[in-house]
Amino acid sequence: MAKKEKSEEYLKYQKYIKGKEWKQLRDKIINERGKCAFCGRKHLEDGVKLSLHHNSYQHLYDEINYPEDVTVICNVCHIALHRIKNNFKRFKIN
């Protein structure tokens, strides 16, 4: 079975979120907000890491000017949010 080819846009996005600019933005926003927007865990509390989740991709690549487009979220909640479609309903982004 052939491997599914990834689109150019997807590859561009993957390169972006692994780059220096995104990492600096992520660290800045995590430091400012300090905890998961859903469960309230803090960075490295019980081994949990915080990351950013896009609320929309309307301002993709320009999140520095639209920080409200991302939410600080722990890895546990992030996995739950992406894995189970019904979980989107129970999470409210402020």
XYZ file of N, CA, C and O in Angstrom:
376
model
N 0.838 -1.182 0.000
C 0.000 0.000 0.000
C 0.886 1.249 0.000
O 1.797 1.379 0.802
N 0.626 2.157 -0.892
C 1.422 3.371 -1.025
C 1.157 4.332 0.129
O 0.051 4.432 0.632
N 2.197 5.039 0.530
C 2.085 6.037 1.578
C 1.315 7.236 1.038
O 1.543 7.664 -0.102
N 0.408 7.774 1.857
C -0.354 8.943 1.427
C 0.574 10.155 1.352
O 1.297 10.451 2.286
N 0.541 10.825 0.211
C 1.390 11.983 0.020
C 0.809 13.184 0.752
O -0.387 13.421 0.718
N 1.677 13.930 1.431
C 1.233 15.098 2.181
C 1.275 16.322 1.279
O 2.172 16.485 0.468
N 0.289 17.197 1.467
C 0.200 18.392 0.636
C 1.336 19.362 0.961
O 1.924 19.323 2.047
N 1.611 20.240 0.014
C 2.642 21.262 0.211
C 2.296 22.143 1.402
O 3.172 22.506 2.185
N 1.016 22.494 1.532
C 0.583 23.363 2.630
C 0.798 22.688 3.980
O 1.247 23.317 4.937
N 0.503 21.400 4.063
C 0.716 20.651 5.299
C 2.200 20.618 5.652
O 2.583 20.834 6.800
N 3.042 20.367 4.677
C 4.489 20.325 4.914
C 5.018 21.696 5.335
O 5.873 21.793 6.220
N 4.482 22.752 4.737
C 4.858 24.114 5.110
C 4.473 24.377 6.567
O 5.256 24.935 7.344
N 3.271 23.960 6.966
C 2.797 24.134 8.339
C 3.681 23.359 9.317
O 4.079 23.883 10.354
N 4.014 22.119 8.988
C 4.861 21.302 9.855
C 6.241 21.945 10.045
O 6.779 21.958 11.152
N 6.787 22.480 8.979
C 8.080 23.161 9.068
C 7.955 24.396 9.963
O 8.831 24.667 10.788
N 6.876 25.135 9.830
C 6.631 26.344 10.617
C 6.559 26.029 12.110
O 7.213 26.689 12.915
N 5.785 25.015 12.505
C 5.622 24.746 13.934
C 6.853 24.071 14.556
O 6.914 23.928 15.774
N 7.803 23.704 13.741
C 9.065 23.171 14.258
C 10.168 24.220 14.220
O 11.280 23.961 14.675
N 9.833 25.409 13.714
C 10.829 26.462 13.547
C 11.017 27.354 14.754
O 10.244 27.336 15.714
N 12.047 28.158 14.688
C 12.449 29.054 15.772
C 11.350 30.079 16.092
O 11.055 30.337 17.261
N 10.766 30.677 15.064
C 9.743 31.714 15.268
C 8.555 31.167 16.071
O 8.084 31.795 17.019
N 8.067 29.986 15.683
C 6.938 29.387 16.387
C 7.314 29.041 17.831
O 6.539 29.291 18.756
N 8.498 28.487 18.034
C 8.930 28.107 19.379
C 9.027 29.327 20.292
O 8.644 29.272 21.459
N 9.530 30.442 19.766
C 9.609 31.672 20.557
C 8.210 32.182 20.910
O 7.963 32.582 22.051
N 7.316 32.159 19.948
C 5.933 32.582 20.187
C 5.262 31.671 21.210
O 4.625 32.142 22.156
N 5.430 30.369 21.037
C 4.844 29.389 21.961
C 5.329 29.639 23.388
O 4.524 29.730 24.313
N 6.626 29.791 23.555
C 7.186 30.015 24.892
C 6.669 31.318 25.501
O 6.342 31.368 26.691
N 6.577 32.361 24.703
C 6.097 33.664 25.174
C 4.654 33.550 25.667
O 4.327 34.000 26.768
N 3.788 32.951 24.881
C 2.374 32.845 25.247
C 2.188 31.914 26.439
O 1.404 32.207 27.348
N 2.903 30.813 26.477
C 2.810 29.889 27.616
C 3.258 30.595 28.897
O 2.605 30.474 29.936
N 4.337 31.362 28.827
C 4.816 32.096 30.003
C 3.807 33.144 30.462
O 3.623 33.350 31.661
N 3.145 33.800 29.521
C 2.156 34.824 29.862
C 0.899 34.217 30.498
O 0.388 34.723 31.489
N 0.397 33.146 29.905
C -0.871 32.572 30.362
C -0.688 31.540 31.472
O -1.562 31.395 32.320
N 0.421 30.805 31.419
C 0.839 29.962 32.521
C 0.176 28.631 32.778
O 0.704 27.845 33.534
N -0.978 28.364 32.196
C -1.638 27.081 32.485
C -2.566 26.673 31.354
O -2.949 27.480 30.508
N -2.943 25.393 31.371
C -3.855 24.845 30.374
C -5.220 25.523 30.512
O -5.765 25.619 31.618
N -5.753 25.987 29.410
C -7.050 26.672 29.417
C -8.192 25.732 29.776
O -9.265 26.189 30.168
N -7.981 24.428 29.671
C -9.058 23.479 29.921
C -9.009 22.867 31.314
O -9.991 22.879 32.036
N -7.851 22.349 31.724
C -7.776 21.648 33.017
C -7.025 22.436 34.082
O -7.071 22.087 35.252
N -6.320 23.507 33.688
C -5.620 24.348 34.639
C -4.226 23.882 35.041
O -3.580 24.518 35.871
N -3.759 22.775 34.464
C -2.406 22.310 34.799
C -1.374 23.333 34.361
O -1.535 24.002 33.353
N -0.281 23.388 35.129
C 0.826 24.262 34.796
C 1.898 23.454 34.073
O 1.935 22.235 34.175
N 2.763 24.158 33.356
C 3.829 23.524 32.580
C 4.681 22.623 33.467
O 5.127 23.035 34.540
N 4.876 21.398 33.049
C 5.674 20.360 33.693
C 5.083 19.867 35.023
O 5.733 19.113 35.740
N 3.870 20.275 35.346
C 3.181 19.752 36.525
C 2.795 18.309 36.237
O 2.133 18.032 35.249
N 3.216 17.393 37.069
C 2.957 15.964 36.869
C 3.459 15.471 35.510
O 2.876 14.580 34.909
N 4.528 16.084 35.006
C 5.105 15.673 33.729
C 4.359 16.174 32.508
O 4.678 15.802 31.380
N 3.365 17.016 32.716
C 2.550 17.526 31.615
C 3.241 18.724 30.967
O 3.745 19.604 31.650
N 3.261 18.730 29.642
C 3.842 19.848 28.899
C 2.716 20.674 28.289
O 1.692 20.134 27.878
N 2.932 21.972 28.217
C 1.967 22.868 27.586
C 2.383 23.152 26.152
O 3.560 23.186 25.825
N 1.396 23.356 25.314
C 1.634 23.715 23.927
C 0.544 24.690 23.510
O -0.258 25.118 24.332
N 0.517 25.028 22.236
C -0.518 25.912 21.722
C -1.422 25.148 20.780
O -0.970 24.303 20.008
N -2.691 25.472 20.840
C -3.692 24.887 19.944
C -4.317 26.019 19.153
O -4.701 27.044 19.733
N -4.410 25.856 17.841
C -5.048 26.878 17.007
C -6.563 26.810 17.166
O -7.172 25.770 16.956
N -7.159 27.944 17.536
C -8.618 28.043 17.580
C -9.167 28.133 16.161
O -10.264 27.663 15.881
N -8.402 28.777 15.305
C -8.717 28.853 13.883
C -7.392 29.014 13.145
O -6.360 29.256 13.765
N -7.442 28.872 11.851
C -6.232 29.063 11.045
C -6.359 30.321 10.202
O -5.657 30.501 9.226
N -7.246 31.209 10.630
C -7.497 32.441 9.889
C -6.237 33.300 9.780
O -6.009 33.930 8.752
N -5.435 33.326 10.839
C -4.221 34.148 10.847
C -2.966 33.285 10.959
O -1.988 33.677 11.593
N -3.014 32.129 10.327
C -1.884 31.216 10.344
C -0.639 31.927 9.830
O -0.701 32.660 8.841
N 0.457 31.726 10.525
C 1.760 32.331 10.260
C 1.836 33.786 10.733
O 2.856 34.433 10.554
N 0.765 34.295 11.335
C 0.762 35.662 11.864
C 0.173 35.694 13.278
O -0.450 36.664 13.675
N 0.391 34.622 14.021
C -0.171 34.519 15.368
C 0.411 35.555 16.325
O -0.241 35.914 17.304
N 1.586 36.069 16.022
C 2.191 37.097 16.873
C 1.277 38.315 16.958
O 1.189 38.961 17.999
N 0.571 38.610 15.892
C -0.356 39.740 15.867
C -1.781 39.346 16.255
O -2.629 40.222 16.438
N -2.047 38.055 16.368
C -3.375 37.550 16.715
C -3.256 36.436 17.760
O -3.649 35.297 17.514
N -2.707 36.755 18.940
C -2.505 35.713 19.951
C -3.803 35.074 20.443
O -3.787 33.974 20.976
N -4.921 35.736 20.225
C -6.216 35.159 20.603
C -6.590 33.970 19.712
O -7.514 33.222 20.035
N -5.887 33.783 18.638
C -6.150 32.649 17.741
C -5.551 31.342 18.239
O -5.753 30.303 17.632
N -4.787 31.405 19.331
C -4.218 30.183 19.910
C -4.582 30.093 21.391
O -4.784 31.102 22.059
N -4.682 28.865 21.864
C -4.997 28.586 23.257
C -3.884 27.751 23.852
O -3.383 26.837 23.196
N -3.505 28.059 25.091
C -2.525 27.240 25.803
C -3.259 25.993 26.281
O -4.335 26.080 26.878
N -2.670 24.847 25.985
C -3.321 23.582 26.299
C -2.255 22.545 26.660
O -1.168 22.551 26.081
N -2.564 21.707 27.646
C -1.596 20.667 28.023
C -1.675 19.517 27.024
O -2.656 19.379 26.290
N -0.624 18.689 27.015
C -0.578 17.596 26.041
C -1.718 16.593 26.250
O -2.229 16.029 25.289
N -2.168 16.386 27.484
C -3.263 15.451 27.746
C -4.567 15.961 27.118
O -5.263 15.231 26.404
N -4.904 17.228 27.374
C -6.122 17.810 26.805
C -6.022 17.955 25.290
O -7.011 17.785 24.574
N -4.816 18.242 24.781
C -4.626 18.409 23.345
C -4.908 17.096 22.602
O -5.581 17.087 21.573
N -4.402 16.008 23.153
C -4.653 14.703 22.540
C -6.149 14.395 22.564
O -6.720 13.967 21.562
N -6.786 14.635 23.706
C -8.222 14.379 23.825
C -9.001 15.229 22.835
O -9.944 14.746 22.195
N -8.611 16.462 22.692
C -9.309 17.379 21.793
C -9.232 16.915 20.345
O -10.219 16.965 19.616
N -8.068 16.437 19.923
C -7.889 16.017 18.534
C -8.392 14.606 18.255
O -8.804 14.322 17.134
N -8.348 13.738 19.234
C -8.707 12.337 18.994
C -10.206 12.072 18.939
O -10.656 11.245 18.166
N -10.928 12.719 19.803
C -12.350 12.398 19.912
C -13.161 13.607 19.479
O -13.219 14.614 20.174
N -13.794 13.495 18.327
C -14.529 14.610 17.745
C -15.557 15.175 18.724
O -15.729 16.382 18.825
N -16.233 14.325 19.470
C -17.246 14.794 20.410
C -16.658 15.638 21.533
O -17.372 16.406 22.171
N -15.367 15.496 21.803
C -14.746 16.291 22.858
C -14.728 17.774 22.526
O -14.668 18.606 23.414
N -14.784 18.129 21.232
C -14.787 19.532 20.859
C -15.960 20.248 21.516
O -15.865 21.398 21.881
N -17.086 19.562 21.688
C -18.280 20.168 22.252
C -18.100 20.513 23.720
O -18.656 21.488 24.193
N -17.339 19.715 24.450
C -17.234 19.965 25.888
C -16.183 21.012 26.240
O -16.163 21.536 27.329
N -15.273 21.322 25.310
C -14.272 22.337 25.567
C -14.773 23.694 25.096
O -15.195 23.834 23.960
N -14.730 24.650 25.968
C -15.119 26.004 25.612
C -13.881 26.875 25.663
O -13.216 26.948 26.685
N -13.578 27.531 24.591
C -12.414 28.410 24.531
C -12.880 29.821 24.827
O -13.783 30.333 24.185
N -12.263 30.429 25.836
C -12.638 31.799 26.234
C -11.907 32.823 25.426
O -10.829 32.742 25.086
